[in-house]
Amino acid sequence: MHVREGPPPELGGAWQDWLRAARRELDRTPRASDAAFPHVTEGGRWRLLPVDARSGWTGDVYDHGNWTAGFWSGVMWLAALGTSDRQTVEAARSRLPQLAPQASDTTTHDLGFLFYPSFAFGRASGLLEGSALEPARAAVSSLARRFNPRGDYIQAFGHLGEQRSAGTSTIDTMMNLPLLWWAAGRGGDPSLQEVARRHARTSARVFLREDGSTYHLCRFDPLSGALLHRGTYQGASDASCWSRGQSWAICGFAWAYAATGEPELLRTADYFWERLPADGLPPWDFSDQDPAAPRDASAAAIAALGVLLLGELDPHDARRRSLAGRGQALLGQLGPSCLNREPQQDGILLRSCYSKPHGQGIDSATGWGDFYFGVALALTTQRLDLATLVGFTPQQG
Ligand code: GLY
């Protein structure tokens, strides 16, 4: 593993602030008896979504259902790594039985978001016993079953094989793959690595534009595997670049690089950084140039994590330093501007945007923003190492 340079001191302070905010989350959000989890804030308070809220179509609107329930335990595992507090470990563990039944959900690709931060990261961090992993194994199988070998992609939306959903693939799936990479890396069926690798290669081929920006949603003919359409679901238009989609790509392809060592997957970070406003807060979609446009701090945190991963993996010293520097500088901006220091408000990372076109979670904290921001801070302040994060031995360039 490459030797890392120490982070700027202000990031140590941001990590401590993140831990304090995580402690507040532990003290007030949800009780073990409530089978609902923080999703996005509305008016400064968490909207608690029932864990079994299923995804599905209502007319042309697709509801992702509860794809965020795993992040709460992920935040608690991270906080426990930072504090060694037993109560925090117990809190993370206590919510897992509520998540477990979702492992057999056949309506979503978001099994990675549900089961990686909660079960896989808990195990990789040494805080969850191996004997507790059966639901994660079931989730891995459910996710792998969504792979369509005709188009080499994992079906994103809807019931397996359901006609209107069978051809869907989104860029977000790249960040569901960490569950498969983790399972493959700990001696799971080798076909899991192959499914993840083939999906990643397809995503690099169909989602990336020439300029390094990404489409959000692609549609295939599920029978022939032919690509039919490239566009968006949560972005401004089919031709635009949804900023969180871009950050899922940056981080998801970096993770795929850790798992495969295939550098051709890495083409997305420059586009993001070239368009990042001076304050480090991307607009929800890069085509929305209105200064009043909602920003998405969660996209910034995810992108920062992506370049920090590359800042450890890239074979060239100068590039490693430059990538790590980009990630650290961005985290250094998010700390003062978006880290919640107000005890009366819920959430840790504020100023994020779930879905502007659907009017949801505008100027919010989000479960995923809280988690990935914490992961990025823990990684760069060396409270967490890369192998522990991903749960396998990373390929070094
Ligand atoms: N569906 C994942 C996201 O909104 O980013």
mmCIF file of C-alpha atoms and ligand atoms in Angstrom:
data_model
loop_
_atom_site.group_PDB
_atom_site.id
_atom_site.type_symbol
_atom_site.label_atom_id
_atom_site.label_comp_id
_atom_site.label_asym_id
_atom_site.label_seq_id
_atom_site.Cartn_x
_atom_site.Cartn_y
_atom_site.Cartn_z
ATOM 1 C CA MET A 1 0.000 0.000 0.000
ATOM 2 C CA HIS A 2 1.260 3.504 -0.817
ATOM 3 C CA VAL A 3 2.323 5.679 2.112
ATOM 4 C CA ARG A 4 -0.122 8.532 2.723
ATOM 5 C CA GLU A 5 0.686 12.067 3.676
ATOM 6 C CA GLY A 6 -1.057 13.509 6.733
ATOM 7 C CA PRO A 7 -4.255 15.493 6.120
ATOM 8 C CA PRO A 8 -4.591 19.224 6.748
ATOM 9 C CA PRO A 9 -5.284 19.791 10.479
ATOM 10 C CA GLU A 10 -8.737 21.306 9.883
ATOM 11 C CA LEU A 11 -9.945 17.906 8.668
ATOM 12 C CA GLY A 12 -9.132 16.447 12.085
ATOM 13 C CA GLY A 13 -11.473 19.113 13.498
ATOM 14 C CA ALA A 14 -14.162 18.295 10.921
ATOM 15 C CA TRP A 15 -13.935 14.593 11.852
ATOM 16 C CA GLN A 16 -14.431 15.479 15.535
ATOM 17 C CA ASP A 17 -17.431 17.632 14.579
ATOM 18 C CA TRP A 18 -18.799 14.748 12.499
ATOM 19 C CA LEU A 19 -18.458 12.448 15.539
ATOM 20 C CA ARG A 20 -20.319 14.937 17.747
ATOM 21 C CA ALA A 21 -23.130 15.199 15.198
ATOM 22 C CA ALA A 22 -23.261 11.373 14.929
ATOM 23 C CA ARG A 23 -23.607 11.199 18.709
ATOM 24 C CA ARG A 24 -26.618 13.522 18.514
ATOM 25 C CA GLU A 25 -28.091 11.245 15.875
ATOM 26 C CA LEU A 26 -27.638 8.278 18.187
ATOM 27 C CA ASP A 27 -29.306 10.101 21.072
ATOM 28 C CA ARG A 28 -32.439 11.136 19.246
ATOM 29 C CA THR A 29 -33.105 9.162 16.060
ATOM 30 C CA PRO A 30 -34.866 6.245 15.790
ATOM 31 C CA ARG A 31 -35.589 3.826 18.550
ATOM 32 C CA ALA A 32 -34.951 0.140 18.004
ATOM 33 C CA SER A 33 -38.673 -0.493 18.181
ATOM 34 C CA ASP A 34 -39.431 1.761 15.198
ATOM 35 C CA ALA A 35 -38.967 -0.047 11.900
ATOM 36 C CA ALA A 36 -38.370 3.244 10.105
ATOM 37 C CA PHE A 37 -35.085 4.958 9.290
ATOM 38 C CA PRO A 38 -33.839 8.494 8.553
ATOM 39 C CA HIS A 39 -34.204 9.194 4.843
ATOM 40 C CA VAL A 40 -34.001 12.936 4.091
ATOM 41 C CA THR A 41 -34.790 15.918 6.298
ATOM 42 C CA GLU A 42 -37.762 18.171 5.723
ATOM 43 C CA GLY A 43 -37.822 21.444 7.637
ATOM 44 C CA GLY A 44 -34.801 20.305 9.649
ATOM 45 C CA ARG A 45 -36.402 17.023 10.840
ATOM 46 C CA TRP A 46 -35.849 13.531 9.518
ATOM 47 C CA ARG A 47 -38.539 12.001 7.418
ATOM 48 C CA LEU A 48 -38.517 8.452 8.817
ATOM 49 C CA LEU A 49 -39.256 5.945 6.060
ATOM 50 C CA PRO A 50 -40.596 2.476 6.908
ATOM 51 C CA VAL A 51 -37.897 -0.050 6.167
ATOM 52 C CA ASP A 52 -40.207 -2.104 3.960
ATOM 53 C CA ALA A 53 -41.381 0.819 1.784
ATOM 54 C CA ARG A 54 -41.165 -0.896 -1.599
ATOM 55 C CA SER A 55 -40.070 0.633 -4.863
ATOM 56 C CA GLY A 56 -42.486 0.746 -7.768
ATOM 57 C CA TRP A 57 -44.135 2.732 -10.544
ATOM 58 C CA THR A 58 -47.142 5.033 -10.244
ATOM 59 C CA GLY A 59 -47.773 6.079 -13.815
ATOM 60 C CA ASP A 60 -44.455 7.426 -15.083
ATOM 61 C CA VAL A 61 -43.104 8.114 -11.608
ATOM 62 C CA TYR A 62 -40.777 5.563 -10.079
ATOM 63 C CA ASP A 63 -40.551 5.527 -6.283
ATOM 64 C CA HIS A 64 -37.207 4.094 -5.144
ATOM 65 C CA GLY A 65 -38.788 2.901 -1.902
ATOM 66 C CA ASN A 66 -36.547 2.651 1.114
ATOM 67 C CA TRP A 67 -33.019 2.471 -0.278
ATOM 68 C CA THR A 68 -31.474 4.422 2.593
ATOM 69 C CA ALA A 69 -32.170 2.345 5.724
ATOM 70 C CA GLY A 70 -28.646 0.864 5.833
ATOM 71 C CA PHE A 71 -26.876 4.199 6.215
ATOM 72 C CA TRP A 72 -27.962 4.739 9.821
ATOM 73 C CA SER A 73 -26.096 1.645 11.003
ATOM 74 C CA GLY A 74 -23.190 2.653 8.742
ATOM 75 C CA VAL A 75 -22.987 6.023 10.508
ATOM 76 C CA MET A 76 -23.011 4.238 13.862
ATOM 77 C CA TRP A 77 -20.243 1.784 12.858
ATOM 78 C CA LEU A 78 -18.115 4.709 11.740
ATOM 79 C CA ALA A 79 -18.803 6.607 14.954
ATOM 80 C CA ALA A 80 -17.906 3.495 16.937
ATOM 81 C CA LEU A 81 -14.600 3.258 15.050
ATOM 82 C CA GLY A 82 -13.911 6.843 16.071
ATOM 83 C CA THR A 83 -14.930 6.553 19.711
ATOM 84 C CA SER A 84 -14.794 2.837 20.675
ATOM 85 C CA ASP A 85 -18.121 3.441 22.420
ATOM 86 C CA ARG A 86 -20.011 0.191 23.187
ATOM 87 C CA GLN A 87 -23.409 1.881 23.188
ATOM 88 C CA THR A 88 -22.812 3.016 19.614
ATOM 89 C CA VAL A 89 -21.834 -0.482 18.514
ATOM 90 C CA GLU A 90 -24.952 -1.885 20.158
ATOM 91 C CA ALA A 91 -27.099 0.754 18.465
ATOM 92 C CA ALA A 92 -25.744 -0.182 15.031
ATOM 93 C CA ARG A 93 -26.289 -3.860 15.725
ATOM 94 C CA SER A 94 -29.761 -3.404 17.181
ATOM 95 C CA ARG A 95 -31.234 -2.100 13.908
ATOM 96 C CA LEU A 96 -29.937 -4.902 11.688
ATOM 97 C CA PRO A 97 -32.760 -7.396 12.342
ATOM 98 C CA GLN A 98 -35.188 -4.815 10.920
ATOM 99 C CA LEU A 99 -33.194 -4.619 7.707
ATOM 100 C CA ALA A 100 -32.671 -8.350 7.292
ATOM 101 C CA PRO A 101 -36.000 -9.208 5.556
ATOM 102 C CA GLN A 102 -35.180 -6.722 2.769
ATOM 103 C CA ALA A 103 -32.442 -9.096 1.584
ATOM 104 C CA SER A 104 -34.980 -10.997 -0.493
ATOM 105 C CA ASP A 105 -36.518 -7.877 -2.054
ATOM 106 C CA THR A 106 -36.725 -8.528 -5.791
ATOM 107 C CA THR A 107 -37.818 -5.009 -6.677
ATOM 108 C CA THR A 108 -34.576 -3.038 -6.412
ATOM 109 C CA HIS A 109 -30.866 -2.811 -7.204
ATOM 110 C CA ASP A 110 -30.410 -0.764 -4.033
ATOM 111 C CA LEU A 111 -29.510 -3.860 -2.025
ATOM 112 C CA GLY A 112 -25.929 -2.602 -2.057
ATOM 113 C CA PHE A 113 -26.930 0.694 -0.451
ATOM 114 C CA LEU A 114 -28.984 -1.241 2.108
ATOM 115 C CA PHE A 115 -26.552 -4.018 2.993
ATOM 116 C CA TYR A 116 -23.059 -2.628 2.396
ATOM 117 C CA PRO A 117 -23.003 0.182 5.052
ATOM 118 C CA SER A 118 -24.975 -1.883 7.566
ATOM 119 C CA PHE A 119 -23.757 -5.484 7.362
ATOM 120 C CA ALA A 120 -20.668 -5.542 5.117
ATOM 121 C CA PHE A 121 -19.016 -2.439 6.554
ATOM 122 C CA GLY A 122 -19.935 -3.568 10.076
ATOM 123 C CA ARG A 123 -18.161 -6.848 9.437
ATOM 124 C CA ALA A 124 -15.205 -5.307 7.584
ATOM 125 C CA SER A 125 -14.659 -2.898 10.467
ATOM 126 C CA GLY A 126 -14.466 -5.840 12.874
ATOM 127 C CA LEU A 127 -17.478 -4.650 14.876
ATOM 128 C CA LEU A 128 -20.006 -7.229 13.618
ATOM 129 C CA GLU A 129 -19.576 -10.958 14.078
ATOM 130 C CA GLY A 130 -19.304 -13.214 11.031
ATOM 131 C CA SER A 131 -22.209 -15.242 12.391
ATOM 132 C CA ALA A 132 -24.526 -12.264 11.806
ATOM 133 C CA LEU A 133 -23.912 -12.144 8.059
ATOM 134 C CA GLU A 134 -26.609 -14.415 6.651
ATOM 135 C CA PRO A 135 -28.858 -11.498 5.540
ATOM 136 C CA ALA A 136 -25.899 -9.916 3.728
ATOM 137 C CA ARG A 137 -25.236 -13.169 1.867
ATOM 138 C CA ALA A 138 -28.898 -13.335 0.849
ATOM 139 C CA ALA A 139 -28.764 -9.713 -0.332
ATOM 140 C CA VAL A 140 -25.665 -10.480 -2.415
ATOM 141 C CA SER A 141 -27.551 -13.309 -4.161
ATOM 142 C CA SER A 142 -30.604 -11.127 -4.736
ATOM 143 C CA LEU A 143 -28.453 -8.395 -6.270
ATOM 144 C CA ALA A 144 -26.485 -10.798 -8.471
ATOM 145 C CA ARG A 145 -29.743 -12.316 -9.748
ATOM 146 C CA ARG A 146 -30.557 -8.942 -11.295
ATOM 147 C CA PHE A 147 -27.655 -9.278 -13.736
ATOM 148 C CA ASN A 148 -28.820 -9.604 -17.328
ATOM 149 C CA PRO A 149 -26.048 -11.384 -19.289
ATOM 150 C CA ARG A 150 -27.561 -10.335 -22.633
ATOM 151 C CA GLY A 151 -26.776 -6.678 -22.009
ATOM 152 C CA ASP A 152 -24.184 -7.236 -19.250
ATOM 153 C CA TYR A 153 -25.975 -4.944 -16.819
ATOM 154 C CA ILE A 154 -27.721 -5.164 -13.453
ATOM 155 C CA GLN A 155 -31.401 -4.282 -13.684
ATOM 156 C CA ALA A 156 -31.942 -1.097 -11.683
ATOM 157 C CA PHE A 157 -35.642 -0.502 -11.219
ATOM 158 C CA GLY A 158 -38.579 -2.725 -10.443
ATOM 159 C CA HIS A 159 -39.379 -6.400 -10.088
ATOM 160 C CA LEU A 160 -36.974 -8.822 -11.715
ATOM 161 C CA GLY A 161 -38.024 -9.248 -15.304
ATOM 162 C CA GLU A 162 -41.049 -6.897 -15.085
ATOM 163 C CA GLN A 163 -41.477 -5.592 -18.589
ATOM 164 C CA ARG A 164 -41.162 -1.826 -18.125
ATOM 165 C CA SER A 165 -38.267 -2.200 -15.666
ATOM 166 C CA ALA A 166 -36.302 -5.105 -17.114
ATOM 167 C CA GLY A 167 -34.209 -2.893 -19.391
ATOM 168 C CA THR A 168 -33.364 -0.190 -16.853
ATOM 169 C CA SER A 169 -29.849 0.525 -15.650
ATOM 170 C CA THR A 170 -28.714 3.588 -13.688
ATOM 171 C CA ILE A 171 -25.316 5.065 -12.874
ATOM 172 C CA ASP A 172 -26.202 4.757 -9.158
ATOM 173 C CA THR A 173 -25.746 0.989 -9.441
ATOM 174 C CA MET A 174 -21.992 1.556 -9.558
ATOM 175 C CA MET A 175 -22.227 2.325 -5.827
ATOM 176 C CA ASN A 176 -24.300 -0.788 -5.175
ATOM 177 C CA LEU A 177 -21.407 -2.894 -6.472
ATOM 178 C CA PRO A 178 -19.326 -2.524 -3.259
ATOM 179 C CA LEU A 179 -21.558 -5.231 -1.759
ATOM 180 C CA LEU A 180 -20.560 -7.612 -4.567
ATOM 181 C CA TRP A 181 -16.858 -6.649 -4.468
ATOM 182 C CA TRP A 182 -16.898 -7.228 -0.697
ATOM 183 C CA ALA A 183 -18.559 -10.649 -1.022
ATOM 184 C CA ALA A 184 -16.204 -11.719 -3.826
ATOM 185 C CA GLY A 185 -13.188 -10.494 -1.875
ATOM 186 C CA ARG A 186 -13.968 -12.601 1.144
ATOM 187 C CA GLY A 187 -13.970 -15.844 -0.780
ATOM 188 C CA GLY A 188 -17.489 -15.675 -2.227
ATOM 189 C CA ASP A 189 -18.514 -17.267 -5.508
ATOM 190 C CA PRO A 190 -16.080 -16.000 -8.228
ATOM 191 C CA SER A 191 -19.079 -15.268 -10.454
ATOM 192 C CA LEU A 192 -19.876 -12.319 -8.144
ATOM 193 C CA GLN A 193 -16.652 -10.588 -9.155
ATOM 194 C CA GLU A 194 -17.488 -11.292 -12.780
ATOM 195 C CA VAL A 195 -21.015 -9.887 -12.514
ATOM 196 C CA ALA A 196 -19.681 -6.695 -10.897
ATOM 197 C CA ARG A 197 -16.841 -6.367 -13.416
ATOM 198 C CA ARG A 198 -19.134 -6.855 -16.412
ATOM 199 C CA HIS A 199 -21.648 -4.346 -15.051
ATOM 200 C CA ALA A 200 -18.851 -1.816 -14.438
ATOM 201 C CA ARG A 201 -17.474 -2.251 -17.952
ATOM 202 C CA THR A 202 -20.937 -1.827 -19.460
ATOM 203 C CA SER A 203 -21.476 1.304 -17.354
ATOM 204 C CA ALA A 204 -18.167 2.773 -18.532
ATOM 205 C CA ARG A 205 -19.233 2.074 -22.122
ATOM 206 C CA VAL A 206 -22.819 3.340 -22.084
ATOM 207 C CA PHE A 207 -23.099 5.963 -19.321
ATOM 208 C CA LEU A 208 -20.015 8.046 -20.085
ATOM 209 C CA ARG A 209 -20.116 10.801 -22.658
ATOM 210 C CA GLU A 210 -17.033 11.874 -24.593
ATOM 211 C CA ASP A 211 -16.455 14.795 -22.159
ATOM 212 C CA GLY A 212 -16.449 12.527 -19.085
ATOM 213 C CA SER A 213 -19.967 13.465 -17.939
ATOM 214 C CA THR A 214 -22.587 10.802 -17.338
ATOM 215 C CA TYR A 215 -26.119 9.926 -18.271
ATOM 216 C CA HIS A 216 -28.256 8.843 -15.344
ATOM 217 C CA LEU A 217 -30.572 6.214 -16.808
ATOM 218 C CA CYS A 218 -30.049 3.865 -19.734
ATOM 219 C CA ARG A 219 -32.560 1.467 -21.227
ATOM 220 C CA PHE A 220 -31.676 -1.788 -22.909
ATOM 221 C CA ASP A 221 -33.724 -4.302 -24.814
ATOM 222 C CA PRO A 222 -33.651 -6.976 -22.105
ATOM 223 C CA LEU A 223 -33.950 -9.786 -24.646
ATOM 224 C CA SER A 224 -31.304 -8.772 -27.184
ATOM 225 C CA GLY A 225 -29.184 -6.636 -24.813
ATOM 226 C CA ALA A 226 -29.162 -3.773 -27.348
ATOM 227 C CA LEU A 227 -28.872 -0.259 -25.909
ATOM 228 C CA LEU A 228 -32.125 1.594 -26.675
ATOM 229 C CA HIS A 229 -31.933 4.950 -24.884
ATOM 230 C CA ARG A 230 -29.640 7.125 -22.762
ATOM 231 C CA GLY A 231 -31.105 9.845 -20.586
ATOM 232 C CA THR A 232 -32.072 10.695 -17.056
ATOM 233 C CA TYR A 233 -34.553 10.164 -14.281
ATOM 234 C CA GLN A 234 -33.370 12.566 -11.553
ATOM 235 C CA GLY A 235 -31.447 15.042 -13.711
ATOM 236 C CA ALA A 236 -32.632 18.159 -15.542
ATOM 237 C CA SER A 237 -32.749 16.614 -19.024
ATOM 238 C CA ASP A 238 -31.495 13.671 -21.027
ATOM 239 C CA ALA A 239 -28.587 15.819 -22.240
ATOM 240 C CA SER A 240 -27.582 17.222 -18.853
ATOM 241 C CA CYS A 241 -25.375 15.887 -16.080
ATOM 242 C CA TRP A 242 -27.064 15.206 -12.720
ATOM 243 C CA SER A 243 -24.336 16.032 -10.228
ATOM 244 C CA ARG A 244 -24.945 13.166 -7.817
ATOM 245 C CA GLY A 245 -25.001 10.725 -10.714
ATOM 246 C CA GLN A 246 -21.571 12.056 -11.644
ATOM 247 C CA SER A 247 -20.353 11.561 -8.092
ATOM 248 C CA TRP A 248 -21.782 8.015 -7.923
ATOM 249 C CA ALA A 249 -19.730 7.413 -11.064
ATOM 250 C CA ILE A 250 -16.536 8.953 -9.647
ATOM 251 C CA CYS A 251 -16.738 6.923 -6.456
ATOM 252 C CA GLY A 252 -18.220 3.774 -7.979
ATOM 253 C CA PHE A 253 -15.574 3.536 -10.687
ATOM 254 C CA ALA A 254 -12.817 4.271 -8.139
ATOM 255 C CA TRP A 255 -14.138 1.382 -6.022
ATOM 256 C CA ALA A 256 -14.251 -0.803 -9.126
ATOM 257 C CA TYR A 257 -10.637 0.171 -9.818
ATOM 258 C CA ALA A 258 -9.716 -0.968 -6.291
ATOM 259 C CA ALA A 259 -11.375 -4.302 -7.047
ATOM 260 C CA THR A 260 -10.153 -4.847 -10.612
ATOM 261 C CA GLY A 261 -7.159 -2.584 -11.259
ATOM 262 C CA GLU A 262 -8.769 -1.578 -14.605
ATOM 263 C CA PRO A 263 -7.828 2.094 -15.181
ATOM 264 C CA GLU A 264 -10.091 2.467 -18.208
ATOM 265 C CA LEU A 265 -12.946 2.849 -15.721
ATOM 266 C CA LEU A 266 -11.628 6.240 -14.551
ATOM 267 C CA ARG A 267 -12.747 9.206 -16.620
ATOM 268 C CA THR A 268 -15.281 11.097 -14.556
ATOM 269 C CA ALA A 269 -13.550 13.253 -11.916
ATOM 270 C CA ASP A 270 -12.199 16.051 -14.139
ATOM 271 C CA TYR A 271 -15.653 16.916 -15.475
ATOM 272 C CA PHE A 272 -16.942 17.317 -11.907
ATOM 273 C CA TRP A 273 -14.022 19.416 -10.663
ATOM 274 C CA GLU A 274 -13.931 21.649 -13.734
ATOM 275 C CA ARG A 275 -17.551 22.639 -13.046
ATOM 276 C CA LEU A 276 -17.458 22.751 -9.256
ATOM 277 C CA PRO A 277 -18.343 26.248 -7.982
ATOM 278 C CA ALA A 278 -15.702 28.038 -5.891
ATOM 279 C CA ASP A 279 -17.594 27.259 -2.670
ATOM 280 C CA GLY A 280 -17.365 23.511 -3.344
ATOM 281 C CA LEU A 281 -21.130 22.991 -3.523
ATOM 282 C CA PRO A 282 -22.260 21.571 -6.870
ATOM 283 C CA PRO A 283 -25.663 22.544 -8.203
ATOM 284 C CA TRP A 284 -28.083 19.589 -8.205
ATOM 285 C CA ASP A 285 -27.540 19.387 -11.986
ATOM 286 C CA PHE A 286 -24.557 20.945 -13.744
ATOM 287 C CA SER A 287 -26.817 22.474 -16.387
ATOM 288 C CA ASP A 288 -28.618 24.603 -13.789
ATOM 289 C CA GLN A 289 -26.511 27.746 -13.657
ATOM 290 C CA ASP A 290 -28.994 29.796 -11.618
ATOM 291 C CA PRO A 291 -27.063 31.016 -8.537
ATOM 292 C CA ALA A 292 -30.167 30.142 -6.492
ATOM 293 C CA ALA A 293 -30.292 26.550 -7.791
ATOM 294 C CA PRO A 294 -30.419 23.890 -5.045
ATOM 295 C CA ARG A 295 -26.987 22.549 -4.202
ATOM 296 C CA ASP A 296 -26.069 18.981 -3.406
ATOM 297 C CA ALA A 297 -23.436 18.669 -0.678
ATOM 298 C CA SER A 298 -23.935 14.886 -0.703
ATOM 299 C CA ALA A 299 -22.656 14.838 -4.295
ATOM 300 C CA ALA A 300 -19.566 16.738 -3.151
ATOM 301 C CA ALA A 301 -18.925 14.304 -0.281
ATOM 302 C CA ILE A 302 -19.274 11.253 -2.540
ATOM 303 C CA ALA A 303 -16.992 12.768 -5.190
ATOM 304 C CA ALA A 304 -14.442 13.645 -2.487
ATOM 305 C CA LEU A 305 -14.476 10.048 -1.298
ATOM 306 C CA GLY A 306 -13.960 8.849 -4.876
ATOM 307 C CA VAL A 307 -10.821 10.905 -5.429
ATOM 308 C CA LEU A 308 -9.507 10.002 -1.980
ATOM 309 C CA LEU A 309 -9.747 6.338 -2.987
ATOM 310 C CA LEU A 310 -7.802 7.112 -6.132
ATOM 311 C CA GLY A 311 -5.382 9.168 -4.052
ATOM 312 C CA GLU A 312 -4.378 5.884 -2.446
ATOM 313 C CA LEU A 313 -4.496 3.654 -5.499
ATOM 314 C CA ASP A 314 -3.051 5.602 -8.400
ATOM 315 C CA PRO A 315 0.393 4.283 -9.366
ATOM 316 C CA HIS A 316 1.878 7.768 -9.949
ATOM 317 C CA ASP A 317 3.068 9.761 -6.925
ATOM 318 C CA ALA A 318 2.198 13.185 -8.315
ATOM 319 C CA ARG A 319 -1.285 12.101 -9.403
ATOM 320 C CA ARG A 320 -1.905 10.445 -6.054
ATOM 321 C CA ARG A 321 -1.015 13.653 -4.250
ATOM 322 C CA SER A 322 -3.123 15.758 -6.581
ATOM 323 C CA LEU A 323 -6.183 13.482 -6.222
ATOM 324 C CA ALA A 324 -5.893 13.325 -2.433
ATOM 325 C CA GLY A 325 -5.415 17.101 -2.363
ATOM 326 C CA ARG A 326 -8.622 17.604 -4.368
ATOM 327 C CA GLY A 327 -10.591 15.410 -1.990
ATOM 328 C CA GLN A 328 -9.146 17.018 1.126
ATOM 329 C CA ALA A 329 -9.718 20.553 -0.145
ATOM 330 C CA LEU A 330 -13.356 19.762 -0.899
ATOM 331 C CA LEU A 331 -13.922 18.161 2.513
ATOM 332 C CA GLY A 332 -12.266 21.209 4.051
ATOM 333 C CA GLN A 333 -14.931 23.376 2.376
ATOM 334 C CA LEU A 334 -17.854 21.136 3.365
ATOM 335 C CA GLY A 335 -16.872 21.150 7.048
ATOM 336 C CA PRO A 336 -17.529 24.869 7.682
ATOM 337 C CA SER A 337 -20.405 25.282 5.222
ATOM 338 C CA CYS A 338 -22.492 22.120 5.612
ATOM 339 C CA LEU A 339 -21.638 20.196 8.767
ATOM 340 C CA ASN A 340 -24.600 20.503 11.125
ATOM 341 C CA ARG A 341 -23.595 22.126 14.396
ATOM 342 C CA GLU A 342 -27.148 23.031 15.444
ATOM 343 C CA PRO A 343 -28.484 20.610 18.080
ATOM 344 C CA GLN A 344 -32.087 21.418 17.153
ATOM 345 C CA GLN A 345 -31.646 20.245 13.539
ATOM 346 C CA ASP A 346 -31.455 16.613 12.409
ATOM 347 C CA GLY A 347 -28.754 15.178 10.200
ATOM 348 C CA ILE A 348 -25.004 15.628 9.827
ATOM 349 C CA LEU A 349 -24.322 16.931 6.302
ATOM 350 C CA LEU A 350 -26.783 19.666 5.321
ATOM 351 C CA ARG A 351 -27.491 21.394 1.986
ATOM 352 C CA SER A 352 -28.069 18.284 -0.099
ATOM 353 C CA CYS A 353 -30.722 17.587 -2.702
ATOM 354 C CA TYR A 354 -32.470 14.256 -3.153
ATOM 355 C CA SER A 355 -34.522 14.832 -6.311
ATOM 356 C CA LYS A 356 -35.262 18.279 -7.698
ATOM 357 C CA PRO A 357 -37.569 17.050 -10.504
ATOM 358 C CA HIS A 358 -39.670 15.181 -7.951
ATOM 359 C CA GLY A 359 -39.582 17.954 -5.349
ATOM 360 C CA GLN A 360 -38.080 15.728 -2.670
ATOM 361 C CA GLY A 361 -35.385 16.513 -0.128
ATOM 362 C CA ILE A 362 -34.353 19.925 -1.475
ATOM 363 C CA ASP A 363 -31.824 21.615 0.864
ATOM 364 C CA SER A 364 -31.742 18.615 3.192
ATOM 365 C CA ALA A 365 -29.600 16.303 5.171
ATOM 366 C CA THR A 366 -29.634 12.776 3.727
ATOM 367 C CA GLY A 367 -28.775 9.352 5.107
ATOM 368 C CA TRP A 368 -26.207 8.756 2.380
ATOM 369 C CA GLY A 369 -24.614 12.204 2.666
ATOM 370 C CA ASP A 370 -24.059 11.694 6.391
ATOM 371 C CA PHE A 371 -22.461 8.290 5.791
ATOM 372 C CA TYR A 372 -20.159 9.023 2.833
ATOM 373 C CA PHE A 373 -19.037 12.348 4.309
ATOM 374 C CA GLY A 374 -18.034 10.496 7.483
ATOM 375 C CA VAL A 375 -16.290 7.753 5.504
ATOM 376 C CA ALA A 376 -14.294 10.328 3.540
ATOM 377 C CA LEU A 377 -13.263 12.163 6.714
ATOM 378 C CA ALA A 378 -12.347 8.943 8.513
ATOM 379 C CA LEU A 379 -10.305 7.759 5.536
ATOM 380 C CA THR A 380 -8.360 10.947 5.056
ATOM 381 C CA THR A 381 -7.695 11.415 8.782
ATOM 382 C CA GLN A 382 -6.470 7.812 8.902
ATOM 383 C CA ARG A 383 -9.125 6.576 11.344
ATOM 384 C CA LEU A 384 -10.100 4.100 8.654
ATOM 385 C CA ASP A 385 -7.875 2.361 6.136
ATOM 386 C CA LEU A 386 -8.820 1.506 2.597
ATOM 387 C CA ALA A 387 -8.746 -2.292 2.988
ATOM 388 C CA THR A 388 -11.065 -2.064 5.998
ATOM 389 C CA LEU A 389 -13.426 0.202 4.114
ATOM 390 C CA VAL A 390 -13.782 -2.005 1.046
ATOM 391 C CA GLY A 391 -13.431 -5.331 2.858
ATOM 392 C CA PHE A 392 -10.926 -6.791 0.392
ATOM 393 C CA THR A 393 -7.272 -6.318 -0.507
ATOM 394 C CA PRO A 394 -7.274 -3.452 -3.027
ATOM 395 C CA GLN A 395 -5.480 -3.856 -6.337
ATOM 396 C CA GLN A 396 -2.593 -1.414 -6.488
ATOM 397 C CA GLY A 397 -1.885 0.355 -9.720
HETATM 398 N N1 GLY B 1 -31.259 6.665 -6.105
HETATM 399 C C1 GLY B 1 -30.047 7.120 -5.587
HETATM 400 C C2 GLY B 1 -29.927 8.582 -5.547
HETATM 401 O O1 GLY B 1 -30.923 9.296 -5.481
HETATM 402 O O2 GLY B 1 -28.841 9.060 -5.552
#
